[in-house]
Amino acid sequence: MRRIQTSVIVVGGGPVGLGLAASLGKAGIPCVVLEPRNEPAPIPKGQNLTARSVEHFYYWGCADELRAANLLPAEFPIGGITAYENLAGPYWYAPAGRETVGDFYFQRHQRLPQYQTESVLRARVRSLEPVTALFGWSATRVRLSDDGVRVTAVREPGGERCEVEGAYVVGCDGARSMVREQAGIPGGGTDFNQRMVLAVFRSSDLSARLERFPPRTTYRVLHPELEGYWRFFGRVHPAETWFFHAPVPEDTTAATLDAHALVERATGFPTACEFEHVGFWDLRVNVAGSYQRGRAFIAGDAAHSHPPYGGYGLNTGLEDAVNLGWKLAAVLRGWGGPALLDSYTAERRPVFVGTGQAITDGIADDRAFLARYSPQRDRAEFEHAWSGLTAGETAPPSYEPHYEGSPIVWGPPDAACGVRGKHTFEARAGHHLAPTPLSSGRDVFEELGPGYTLVALTEDRQPGTAFQAAAEELGLPLRVVTDTFDEPRTAYKHRLILVRPDQYVAWTGDDAPASALGVLHRVAGNLAADALPGHPAG
Ligand SMILES: Cc1cc2nc3c(=O)[nH]c(=O)nc-3n(C[C@H](O)[C@H](O)[C@H](O)COP(=O)(O)OP(=O)(O)OC[C@H]3O[C@@H](n4cnc5c(N)ncnc54)[C@H](O)[C@@H]3O)c2cc1C
């Protein structure tokens, strides 16, 4: 039997596993990816990549390749139409989408089928020397010990076996995660008892019929009979290919479903279509009790899943990969402290819980609205309420995942990690750093290092020198970027900003802290050091 030694074993080479491998590979950490599929699954789910997710591709070194893999023209507006009852009716609006927060990120959001995204990542990990990508291989058994992990894998067809040994295993193996189960990590969640159909079809006339709307990529139909669930169309290819999902009765099968009738119920007009795929899945919110047990971690759908409403699932999974990737690299390099790996669950789980709750609340709100208002019962009252919905959708988005309460950031006292917040250019501990131009003309995001970066907007060299000396003492990688505290950088409101490897702010100040060592001890996961004399909070 073939034996492979590595540092991290990544089980599952879907987008999250590949993203984790890219993070580890870029950090120079040897890893093995096990993935049964020789090619990505040809289902165009997971299409909506946020601007934040595209930042990951930038740091993985494949953002240009991602944009090139887009099937829609670059200028095609991403965003949706919400319609009442069907796409032919008088009631619809075009809510503001993710473009409203675009200025707070260094990259623009993208829309492309998940198989295209996975192809870009497959090519990228294949080019990274520390990554061994074993496509065609399934993990069958995971054994954990205090010293390391062993994963047995099988190649199909043929049944060839191999054993991979490493320091850590990460299950990125999807909602039915074998790693989660074998590591004994409890799942849990809410089953909506709602079966959904997912169809991919070609239609040459649907685009033409939708020209009455401003150009958009998605169309969400609300109907009282759906009780808050949606009938949903997404463009895959601008001219012809669509994907569609909708709730169906629990006992529906491919043999009993009239997919064409369901599509026409949602459009409200005759729609010629040629189906390429029809499948089903069950709507539920699931989240594991912890994302770690000993040397085993889980990420992406293996750790959590929720209805695809709003397009969060893949984006949340990619952020898991980045968050865990730099922490594993730090511990394997020797500068990450004992609390660093624990902070993965502490930071990422509340973000998922908040996201799942927002989706569940949205379904309940739509259900209540559709039960309460009806143009057939009272047209004037319905129209008034509908226009109120439209106005509500243009309010500033309050979805802003952050780690304010994380044990490894210097956030405000009593803060908690979560998703409710606001986008701002102010640099705040626990929040994503907003991009800003430096006086060199380059953006600060182009200067951030692979480790920590101290952005020092001051002529005083002392804080940078103190942080650099402390970083050397801890063996921690730190880059210092200096500039003046002039417009537009004054929007950061702080002269000293310590940025983590994942572009989140760990600490801010205006003067050198009493102990740069104390600041770095905590952000690197050495929490006991908080008690050190000269600790900045002390
Ligand atoms: C209809 C629909 C629309 C969606 N739209 C969006 C959207 O717009 N935006 C968004 O962010 N998300 C969206 N999502 C969610 C998104 O598709 C998922 O969150 C995403 O696929 C999760 O990626 P993953 O890598 O965690 O898991 P998966 O994509 O499930 O990948 C898991 C991988 O693990 C492999 N694997 C399984 N078992 C083993 C084993 N034993 N050994 C080795 N490998 C194994 C599998 O082959 C697979 O490749 C949508 C989902 C659906 C259903």
Coordinates of C-alpha atoms in Angstrom, one line a residue, residues 13-16 18 35 37-49 57 62 65-72 110-124 126 135 198-202 234-244 276-277 314 318:
G13 CA -11.5 18.8 -3.2
G14 CA -14.7 20.8 -3.7
P15 CA -14.3 24.6 -3.6
V16 CA -13.6 24.8 0.1
L18 CA -9.3 23.4 -2.8
E35 CA -11.1 14.1 -4.0
R37 CA -14.2 13.3 -8.7
N38 CA -11.8 13.6 -11.6
E39 CA -13.8 16.6 -12.9
P40 CA -16.0 19.1 -11.0
A41 CA -19.7 18.2 -10.8
P42 CA -21.4 19.9 -13.8
I43 CA -24.1 21.6 -11.7
P44 CA -24.0 25.4 -11.8
K45 CA -24.8 26.0 -8.1
G46 CA -22.8 28.3 -5.9
Q47 CA -22.6 31.0 -8.5
N48 CA -22.6 34.2 -6.5
L49 CA -19.1 35.0 -5.2
F57 CA -8.6 34.4 -5.2
C62 CA -5.8 33.3 -9.4
E65 CA -8.1 33.4 -14.0
L66 CA -11.4 33.5 -12.1
R67 CA -12.6 36.6 -14.0
A68 CA -11.5 34.9 -17.3
A69 CA -13.6 31.8 -16.4
N70 CA -16.8 33.9 -16.1
L71 CA -19.5 32.9 -18.6
L72 CA -21.3 36.3 -18.4
Q110 CA -18.3 37.8 -9.6
R111 CA -20.9 35.4 -10.8
L112 CA -19.9 32.1 -12.4
P113 CA -21.0 28.4 -12.1
Q114 CA -19.3 26.6 -9.3
Y115 CA -17.7 24.1 -11.7
Q116 CA -15.9 27.0 -13.3
T117 CA -14.7 28.3 -9.9
E118 CA -13.5 24.7 -9.0
S119 CA -11.6 24.4 -12.3
V120 CA -9.7 27.6 -11.6
L121 CA -8.8 26.3 -8.1
R122 CA -7.9 22.9 -9.4
A123 CA -5.4 24.4 -11.8
R124 CA -4.1 26.7 -9.1
R126 CA -1.8 21.8 -9.1
F135 CA -8.2 13.4 -7.8
L198 CA -32.9 22.0 -8.9
A199 CA -33.1 22.0 -12.7
V200 CA -30.7 23.2 -15.4
F201 CA -32.3 24.0 -18.7
R202 CA -31.8 25.8 -22.0
G234 CA -30.4 32.2 -12.3
R235 CA -28.5 32.9 -15.6
V236 CA -25.7 30.5 -16.2
H237 CA -24.9 31.5 -19.8
P238 CA -26.3 34.9 -20.8
A239 CA -28.2 33.8 -23.8
E240 CA -29.5 30.4 -23.2
T241 CA -28.7 28.4 -20.1
W242 CA -30.6 28.8 -16.8
F243 CA -30.7 27.1 -13.5
F244 CA -34.0 27.0 -11.5
E276 CA -30.2 19.2 -19.0
H277 CA -30.4 18.2 -15.4
L314 CA -19.8 28.8 -0.7
L318 CA -14.2 29.9 1.5

